[in-house]
Short mmCIF file of C-alpha atoms in Angstrom, two decimals:
data_model
loop_
_atom_site.label_atom_id
_atom_site.label_comp_id
_atom_site.label_asym_id
_atom_site.label_seq_id
_atom_site.Cartn_x
_atom_site.Cartn_y
_atom_site.Cartn_z
CA MET A 63 50.51 62.31 62.23
CA LYS A 64 49.91 60.79 65.65
CA LYS A 65 51.52 62.20 68.78
CA VAL A 66 53.26 60.25 71.55
CA ALA A 67 54.43 61.68 74.86
CA PHE A 68 56.94 59.95 77.15
CA TYR A 69 57.23 60.55 80.87
CA THR A 70 60.42 58.99 82.19
CA LEU A 71 61.12 58.31 85.85
CA GLY A 72 64.38 57.15 87.38
CA CYS A 73 67.83 56.62 85.95
CA LYS A 74 69.77 57.68 82.86
CA LEU A 75 69.23 54.18 81.49
CA ASN A 76 65.48 54.81 81.39
CA PHE A 77 66.03 58.07 79.47
CA ALA A 78 68.12 56.23 76.89
CA GLU A 79 65.48 53.52 76.47
CA SER A 80 62.58 56.02 76.26
CA SER A 81 64.36 57.85 73.48
CA SER A 82 65.05 54.67 71.51
CA ILE A 83 61.49 53.40 71.90
CA ALA A 84 60.18 56.78 70.73
CA ARG A 85 62.31 56.55 67.58
CA SER A 86 60.98 53.03 66.93
CA LEU A 87 57.45 54.51 66.72
CA GLU A 88 58.36 57.00 63.98
CA PRO A 89 57.77 54.55 61.05
CA MET A 90 54.18 54.24 62.33
CA GLY A 91 53.67 57.98 61.86
CA PHE A 92 54.21 59.03 65.47
CA VAL A 93 55.93 62.29 66.35
CA ARG A 94 57.20 62.90 69.84
CA ALA A 95 55.22 65.58 71.71
CA GLU A 96 55.19 67.22 75.10
CA PHE A 97 53.06 65.66 77.82
CA GLN A 98 50.53 68.51 77.79
CA ASP A 99 50.17 68.60 73.97
CA ASN A 100 47.11 66.31 73.86
CA PRO A 101 48.98 63.21 72.59
CA ASP A 102 47.28 60.10 71.22
CA LEU A 103 49.61 57.85 73.22
CA PHE A 104 51.19 58.27 76.63
CA VAL A 105 54.15 56.04 77.53
CA ILE A 106 55.22 56.16 81.18
CA ASN A 107 58.64 54.62 81.80
CA THR A 108 58.78 53.74 85.46
CA CYS A 109 61.36 53.25 88.17
CA SER A 110 60.88 51.23 91.33
CA VAL A 111 63.99 52.06 93.35
CA THR A 112 61.91 53.85 95.99
CA GLU A 113 58.31 53.91 97.14
CA GLN A 114 58.01 57.48 95.86
CA ALA A 115 58.68 56.28 92.30
CA ASP A 116 55.64 53.99 92.55
CA LYS A 117 53.44 56.83 93.78
CA LYS A 118 54.68 59.12 91.01
CA CYS A 119 53.59 56.59 88.38
CA LYS A 120 50.01 56.62 89.66
CA LYS A 121 49.93 60.41 89.71
CA VAL A 122 51.26 60.68 86.15
CA VAL A 123 48.54 58.30 84.89
CA ARG A 124 45.85 60.48 86.47
CA GLU A 125 47.32 63.61 84.87
CA ALA A 126 47.55 61.90 81.46
CA LYS A 127 43.87 61.03 81.53
CA LYS A 128 42.97 64.61 82.45
CA ILE A 129 44.88 65.89 79.42
CA ASN A 130 43.37 63.42 76.94
CA PRO A 131 40.81 60.92 78.28
CA SER A 132 40.74 59.05 74.95
CA ALA A 133 44.51 58.55 74.67
CA ALA A 134 46.08 55.13 75.20
CA VAL A 135 48.27 54.86 78.32
CA VAL A 136 51.11 52.33 78.36
CA ILE A 137 53.33 51.62 81.37
CA ILE A 138 56.84 50.21 80.94
CA GLY A 139 59.99 50.03 83.08
CA CYS A 140 61.05 48.41 86.33
CA TYR A 141 57.80 48.97 88.21
CA ALA A 142 55.93 47.42 85.28
CA GLN A 143 58.06 44.28 85.47
CA LEU A 144 57.92 43.95 89.24
CA LYS A 145 54.25 44.71 89.89
CA PRO A 146 52.31 44.41 86.62
CA GLU A 147 49.01 43.42 88.24
CA GLU A 148 49.19 46.38 90.60
CA ILE A 149 49.75 48.77 87.72
CA ALA A 150 47.04 47.20 85.56
CA ALA A 151 44.57 47.97 88.34
CA ILE A 152 45.28 51.71 88.13
CA PRO A 153 42.30 53.44 86.46
CA GLY A 154 43.23 54.67 83.01
CA VAL A 155 46.04 52.20 82.27
CA ASP A 156 45.51 50.39 78.96
CA LEU A 157 48.63 48.25 78.67
CA VAL A 158 51.53 47.13 80.89
CA LEU A 159 54.65 45.82 79.16
CA GLY A 160 57.44 43.84 80.79
CA ALA A 161 61.19 44.30 80.46
CA ASN A 162 61.45 42.46 77.14
CA GLU A 163 58.09 43.44 75.76
CA LYS A 164 58.55 47.23 76.02
CA PHE A 165 60.80 47.15 72.96
CA LYS A 166 57.95 45.55 71.00
CA LEU A 167 55.66 48.54 71.56
CA PRO A 168 55.33 49.40 67.82
CA GLU A 169 53.87 45.98 67.00
CA LEU A 170 51.74 45.71 70.15
CA ILE A 171 50.15 49.17 70.36
CA PRO A 172 47.87 49.44 67.25
CA PRO A 173 44.81 47.65 68.72
CA TYR A 174 44.95 49.89 71.79
CA LEU A 175 44.86 53.03 69.65
CA ASP A 176 41.75 52.27 67.60
CA ARG A 177 40.04 50.27 70.40
CA GLN A 178 38.21 48.15 67.85
CA ILE A 179 38.98 44.87 69.64
CA ALA A 180 37.17 43.95 72.83
CA ASP A 181 38.90 42.43 75.85
CA LEU A 182 42.44 43.44 74.94
CA PRO A 183 45.02 42.04 77.40
CA LYS A 184 46.23 44.56 79.94
CA LEU A 185 49.42 42.66 80.78
CA ILE A 186 52.09 41.45 78.40
CA ALA A 187 55.10 40.52 80.53
CA SER A 188 57.29 37.43 80.55
CA GLU A 189 59.06 36.19 83.66
CA ILE A 190 62.34 37.98 84.19
CA ARG A 191 64.46 34.83 84.09
CA TYR A 192 63.69 34.65 80.37
CA ASP A 193 64.72 38.25 79.79
CA LEU A 194 68.13 37.60 78.24
CA ASP A 195 67.83 39.76 75.13
CA TYR A 196 69.95 42.88 74.88
CA HIS A 197 68.39 45.99 73.37
CA ALA A 198 70.70 48.84 72.41
CA SER A 199 69.43 52.29 73.36
CA TYR A 200 70.53 55.91 73.39
CA SER A 201 68.91 59.29 73.91
CA VAL A 202 68.70 61.96 71.23
CA ASN A 203 67.57 65.59 71.56
CA ASP A 204 66.62 65.12 75.21
CA ARG A 205 69.61 66.98 76.63
CA THR A 206 72.98 68.37 75.51
CA ARG A 207 74.61 65.08 76.43
CA THR A 208 73.56 61.74 74.98
CA PHE A 209 73.03 58.77 77.28
CA LEU A 210 74.28 55.58 75.63
CA LYS A 211 73.29 52.25 77.16
CA VAL A 212 76.10 49.70 76.91
CA GLN A 213 75.03 47.19 79.58
CA ASP A 214 71.84 45.95 81.20
CA GLY A 215 70.85 43.74 84.14
CA CYS A 216 72.82 42.86 87.26
CA ASP A 217 74.17 39.73 88.93
CA TYR A 218 74.80 41.42 92.30
CA PRO A 219 72.19 40.39 94.93
CA CYS A 220 72.40 43.51 97.13
CA SER A 221 70.02 43.14 100.05
CA TYR A 222 67.93 46.26 99.35
CA CYS A 223 67.72 46.14 95.55
CA THR A 224 65.03 44.88 93.17
CA ILE A 225 66.86 45.73 89.95
CA PRO A 226 68.01 42.13 89.26
CA LEU A 227 64.35 41.11 89.57
CA ALA A 228 63.26 43.91 87.24
CA ARG A 229 66.01 43.75 84.60
CA GLY A 230 67.44 40.25 84.80
CA GLN A 231 70.99 39.00 84.45
CA SER A 232 73.96 41.11 83.43
CA ARG A 233 74.39 41.34 79.66
CA SER A 234 76.00 43.75 77.24
CA ASP A 235 76.36 44.96 73.72
CA THR A 236 79.56 44.12 71.84
CA ILE A 237 82.37 46.66 71.61
CA GLU A 238 82.01 46.67 67.84
CA LYS A 239 78.32 47.57 68.05
CA VAL A 240 78.94 50.21 70.72
CA LEU A 241 81.51 51.88 68.47
CA GLY A 242 78.99 51.82 65.62
CA LEU A 243 76.35 53.49 67.80
CA ILE A 244 78.86 56.13 68.88
CA GLU A 245 79.51 57.09 65.26
CA GLU A 246 75.76 57.11 64.62
CA ILE A 247 75.38 59.54 67.54
CA ALA A 248 78.36 61.61 66.33
CA ALA A 249 76.56 62.22 63.04
CA ASN A 250 73.94 64.19 65.02
CA GLY A 251 76.54 66.68 66.24
CA VAL A 252 76.71 65.36 69.80
CA LYS A 253 79.76 66.52 71.77
CA GLU A 254 79.46 64.32 74.87
CA ILE A 255 78.27 60.78 75.53
CA VAL A 256 77.46 59.41 78.97
CA LEU A 257 78.02 55.65 79.07
CA THR A 258 75.30 54.09 81.18
CA GLY A 259 74.06 50.72 82.37
CA VAL A 260 72.74 48.96 85.45
CA ASN A 261 76.21 47.71 86.44
CA ILE A 262 78.42 49.25 83.79
CA GLY A 263 81.69 47.91 85.19
CA ASP A 264 80.37 44.40 84.50
CA PHE A 265 80.27 45.13 80.75
CA GLY A 266 81.28 42.25 78.48
CA ILE A 267 78.84 39.41 79.23
CA GLN A 268 77.09 38.09 76.12
CA GLN A 269 74.82 35.04 76.11
CA GLY A 270 75.82 34.31 79.69
CA LYS A 271 79.59 34.31 79.03
CA ARG A 272 82.20 37.00 79.56
CA VAL A 273 83.87 37.75 76.24
CA GLU A 274 84.99 41.38 76.77
CA THR A 275 85.57 43.79 79.68
CA PHE A 276 84.69 47.36 80.49
CA PHE A 277 88.38 48.25 80.32
CA ASP A 278 88.46 46.78 76.79
CA LEU A 279 85.54 49.06 75.89
CA VAL A 280 87.19 52.16 77.35
CA LYS A 281 90.43 51.50 75.46
CA ALA A 282 88.53 50.93 72.19
CA ILE A 283 86.59 54.19 72.61
CA GLU A 284 89.78 56.09 73.38
CA ALA A 285 91.46 54.76 70.26
CA LYS A 286 88.63 54.82 67.72
CA SER A 287 85.91 57.33 68.64
CA THR A 288 85.48 60.76 67.06
CA ILE A 289 83.28 62.13 69.89
CA GLU A 290 85.12 64.70 72.02
CA ARG A 291 83.98 63.75 75.52
CA PHE A 292 82.86 60.63 77.35
CA ARG A 293 81.55 60.40 80.88
CA ILE A 294 81.02 57.23 82.91
CA SER A 295 77.62 57.43 84.63
CA SER A 296 78.24 55.23 87.69
CA ILE A 297 80.59 52.36 88.46
CA GLU A 298 80.92 49.98 91.39
CA PRO A 299 84.08 50.61 93.47
CA ASN A 300 85.23 46.99 93.21
CA LEU A 301 85.02 47.23 89.40
CA LEU A 302 86.81 50.58 89.22
CA THR A 303 90.25 48.98 89.13
CA PRO A 304 93.55 50.81 89.71
CA GLU A 305 94.52 49.91 86.13
CA LEU A 306 91.35 51.59 84.82
CA ILE A 307 91.86 54.69 86.97
CA GLU A 308 95.45 55.08 85.74
CA PHE A 309 94.30 54.80 82.13
CA LEU A 310 91.47 57.31 82.59
CA GLY A 311 93.93 59.73 84.16
CA LYS A 312 95.82 59.86 80.85
CA SER A 313 92.75 59.78 78.60
CA LYS A 314 92.06 62.54 76.07
CA ARG A 315 88.37 61.60 75.78
CA PHE A 316 87.17 60.41 79.18
CA VAL A 317 86.55 63.28 81.59
CA PRO A 318 87.74 63.35 85.24
CA HIS A 319 84.34 62.76 86.77
CA PHE A 320 83.45 59.64 88.75
CA HIS A 321 80.19 58.60 90.36
CA ILE A 322 80.92 55.70 92.69
CA PRO A 323 78.18 54.09 94.82
CA LEU A 324 79.24 53.65 98.45
CA GLN A 325 75.83 53.07 100.10
CA SER A 326 77.34 52.95 103.60
CA GLY A 327 80.57 53.98 105.28
CA SER A 328 80.17 51.25 107.90
CA ASN A 329 81.64 47.84 107.14
CA SER A 330 78.97 46.25 109.32
CA VAL A 331 76.19 47.78 107.24
CA LEU A 332 78.01 46.99 103.99
CA ARG A 333 77.94 43.33 105.00
CA LEU A 334 74.21 43.53 105.76
CA MET A 335 73.75 45.12 102.33
CA LYS A 336 75.70 42.26 100.69
CA ARG A 337 78.01 44.79 98.99
CA ARG A 338 81.18 43.36 97.44
CA TYR A 339 83.76 45.59 99.14
CA GLN A 340 84.57 47.24 102.43
CA ARG A 341 85.13 50.92 103.03
CA GLU A 342 88.90 50.54 102.97
CA LEU A 343 88.76 49.58 99.28
CA TYR A 344 86.52 52.56 98.59
CA GLN A 345 88.94 54.88 100.35
CA ASP A 346 91.83 53.46 98.32
CA ARG A 347 89.98 54.15 95.04
CA VAL A 348 89.24 57.76 96.03
CA SER A 349 92.87 58.30 97.10
CA LEU A 350 94.18 56.93 93.80
CA ILE A 351 91.82 59.15 91.79
CA ARG A 352 93.01 62.19 93.73
CA THR A 353 96.65 61.22 93.08
CA VAL A 354 96.13 60.68 89.35
CA MET A 355 93.51 63.42 88.78
CA PRO A 356 93.67 66.06 91.55
CA ASP A 357 90.81 68.12 90.10
CA ALA A 358 88.47 65.19 89.47
CA CYS A 359 84.88 65.40 90.62
CA ILE A 360 83.83 62.40 92.73
CA GLY A 361 80.16 61.79 93.49
CA VAL A 362 78.87 59.22 95.98
CA ASP A 363 75.57 57.34 96.40
CA VAL A 364 74.55 56.70 100.03
CA ILE A 365 71.55 54.88 101.52
CA VAL A 366 70.41 55.91 104.99
CA GLY A 367 68.19 53.87 107.29
CA HIS A 368 68.94 50.41 105.92
CA PRO A 369 67.68 47.77 108.38
CA GLY A 370 70.38 47.15 110.96
CA GLU A 371 71.84 50.66 110.67
CA THR A 372 71.97 51.78 114.31
CA PRO A 373 72.69 55.41 115.24
CA GLU A 374 76.28 54.42 115.97
CA LEU A 375 76.72 52.74 112.58
CA PHE A 376 75.21 55.75 110.81
CA LEU A 377 77.77 57.99 112.56
CA GLU A 378 80.47 55.73 111.14
CA THR A 379 79.13 56.55 107.68
CA TYR A 380 78.93 60.28 108.44
CA GLN A 381 82.46 60.45 109.81
CA PHE A 382 83.85 58.39 106.95
CA LEU A 383 82.26 60.68 104.37
CA ASN A 384 83.20 63.83 106.26
CA GLU A 385 86.87 62.85 106.07
CA LEU A 386 86.74 61.55 102.49
CA ASP A 387 87.93 63.85 99.70
CA ILE A 388 84.76 63.73 97.60
CA SER A 389 82.71 66.37 95.76
CA TYR A 390 79.00 65.66 96.36
CA LEU A 391 76.53 63.05 97.64
CA HIS A 392 73.33 61.52 96.32
CA VAL A 393 71.38 60.48 99.41
CA PHE A 394 68.58 57.91 99.35
CA PRO A 395 66.43 56.98 102.37
CA TYR A 396 66.03 53.20 102.45
CA SER A 397 62.71 52.06 101.00
CA GLU A 398 61.55 48.52 101.73
CA ARG A 399 60.88 46.47 98.61
CA ALA A 400 59.20 43.07 98.49
CA ASN A 401 61.30 39.97 97.70
CA THR A 402 64.57 41.49 98.90
CA PHE A 403 66.89 40.18 101.64
CA ALA A 404 66.58 43.40 103.62
CA VAL A 405 62.92 42.74 104.41
CA ASP A 406 63.97 40.20 107.05
CA ILE A 407 66.82 42.23 108.59
CA LEU A 408 66.27 43.79 112.03
CA PRO A 409 66.12 46.28 113.61
CA LYS A 410 64.15 48.54 111.29
CA VAL A 411 64.84 52.28 111.19
CA ASP A 412 61.80 54.52 111.58
CA GLY A 413 60.91 57.28 109.16
CA MET A 414 61.90 60.13 111.48
CA GLN A 415 65.41 58.75 111.95
CA LYS A 416 65.79 58.22 108.20
CA SER A 417 64.71 61.80 107.60
CA GLU A 418 67.18 63.17 110.18
CA ARG A 419 70.07 61.13 108.77
CA SER A 420 69.20 62.17 105.23
CA LYS A 421 69.15 65.84 106.26
CA MET A 422 72.58 65.53 107.90
CA LEU A 423 74.08 64.04 104.74
CA HIS A 424 72.41 66.60 102.46
CA ILE A 425 74.00 69.38 104.52
CA LEU A 426 77.34 67.58 104.29
CA SER A 427 76.91 67.24 100.53
CA ASP A 428 76.30 70.98 100.18
CA LYS A 429 79.50 71.67 102.12
CA LYS A 430 81.49 69.19 100.04
CA ARG A 431 80.24 70.67 96.75
CA ARG A 432 80.97 74.21 97.92
CA PHE A 433 84.48 73.23 98.99
CA PHE A 434 85.09 71.49 95.65
CA TYR A 435 83.83 74.50 93.68
CA GLU A 436 85.99 76.86 95.75
CA SER A 437 89.03 74.70 94.99
CA GLN A 438 88.41 75.30 91.28
CA LEU A 439 88.18 79.11 91.36
CA ASN A 440 90.68 80.93 89.10
CA LYS A 441 91.32 77.70 87.20
CA THR A 442 90.28 77.06 83.61
CA GLY A 443 87.98 74.29 82.46
CA PHE A 444 86.28 73.29 79.23
CA VAL A 445 82.51 73.73 79.36
CA LEU A 446 79.85 72.15 77.14
CA PHE A 447 77.10 74.77 76.98
CA GLU A 448 73.39 73.97 77.03
CA GLU A 449 70.56 75.76 75.25
CA SER A 450 68.51 76.76 78.30
CA THR A 451 68.86 80.26 79.72
CA GLU A 452 67.81 82.01 82.93
CA ASN A 453 68.22 85.64 83.94
CA GLY A 454 70.35 86.30 80.87
CA LEU A 455 72.77 83.49 81.70
CA MET A 456 73.41 80.17 79.99
CA GLU A 457 74.92 77.18 81.73
CA GLY A 458 76.95 74.10 81.04
CA PHE A 459 79.18 71.51 82.69
CA SER A 460 82.94 71.45 82.69
CA GLU A 461 84.83 68.22 82.15
CA ASN A 462 85.06 67.78 85.94
CA TYR A 463 81.33 68.45 86.39
CA VAL A 464 81.45 72.01 87.66
CA ARG A 465 78.24 73.80 86.65
CA LEU A 466 79.26 77.09 85.02
CA ALA A 467 77.14 80.11 84.07
CA VAL A 468 78.15 82.83 81.59
CA PRO A 469 76.24 85.62 79.78
CA TYR A 470 74.00 84.18 77.05
CA ASP A 471 75.56 83.87 73.61
CA PRO A 472 73.76 81.76 70.97
CA LEU A 473 77.10 80.89 69.38
CA LEU A 474 78.05 78.91 72.48
CA ILE A 475 75.14 76.44 72.38
CA ASN A 476 76.38 72.83 72.12
CA THR A 477 80.02 73.91 71.91
CA ILE A 478 82.90 73.21 74.27
CA GLN A 479 84.72 76.39 75.30
CA PRO A 480 87.59 77.28 77.66
CA VAL A 481 86.15 79.06 80.70
CA ARG A 482 87.86 80.57 83.73
CA TYR A 483 86.10 79.90 87.03
CA LYS A 484 85.52 83.32 88.63
CA THR A 485 83.08 83.35 91.55
CA ILE A 486 80.41 81.24 93.23
CA MET A 487 76.93 82.71 92.77
CA ASP A 488 74.06 82.70 95.28
CA SER A 489 72.60 79.73 93.39
CA GLY A 490 75.71 77.72 94.23
CA ASP A 491 76.82 77.49 90.60
CA VAL A 492 80.06 79.05 89.40
CA ARG A 493 80.11 82.25 87.36
CA GLY A 494 82.65 81.94 84.57
CA GLU A 495 84.37 83.93 81.86
CA VAL A 496 84.71 82.49 78.36
CA LEU A 497 88.31 82.97 77.35
CA LEU A 498 88.15 82.41 73.60
CA VAL A 499 85.14 81.39 71.51
CA SER A 500 86.25 78.61 69.15
CA LEU A 501 83.65 77.15 66.78
#
């Protein structure tokens, strides 16, 4: 048996694709191993949303070669599509595969394992405009929840983003195939599926034409799935329609947890970013969610330091978020990427200002999460428990994304149990009490 280790950077979509590619290697005799277990093959699935992601890739390659100098090292993912020549120049890299080619790893890798052929190509990557294939993917045994990819690519030319260049045009699986994958996942005892994609609300485009919608998918899952819980990973505010929110509020399968990218609370900066909404629409969506689902968890993505974001415009974002009834923030300092519109926008924001703005929003996020958790105390939620333990406690997430800890009980692993929210611990998580163990 040969061993393969995956190191995955970036988004939930990458985790889903890493897991599927790993399973595709099994017929070749590969078993998935940990990174430090001296594997025969390292596969590094990259992200290129920030400059740090690029640096991490180089560091992981160096570590892989320290663990097993004779192992083959393959780089896939967004960084591999955007800068293949740059990656191929990293010492220790054997093969760089583009967005389409990464799914052909089983047929491409054999010569790189036995190294019997001289002058093997280091780059196998087609231009992204030809990347119109859709490859279904989902994660298995990586975490308690399964990430199911239902959409790929993006047609939104946001000024700061390279994802359309790395993943191509928006395209999707069919509803029928998604339902089939869900039942395949259900057979493995999975209790929760996270639907993921690059622009998941744009689901329904096949061969360049819209034939279905994300709302169609949600209704089909509600009616036909046997999985207990579904979570939507992230959805653009302009695609999170009032009709969809109202339906989700009555759903028995979709949990009250939303992650909605904002990126800026200033309409001026939103225009510079080429976003497809203004903050008033975002505020309307949050208000409707709170009306329909008062205990919903609402997470927000924000970029600080985008070119053109003056101190005054950043304060608009801060004040907007401070007054908005949300639960937590994911904060990203702007990172300049080649071939994006933002490269030519002035004035630039220096690193110190980006760091200060990021710190302010991280503090605000901590306050928002604490306030949200406090609002849930003495209420009861349903928690999906994970296997990991620490200090005699096991943890899990409620339907509205509260992280709960209870005394360890092996019977609770991968089960959904009613839990009363009791207190907030020093860690910031909530200590809970299981009300009735039902297996």
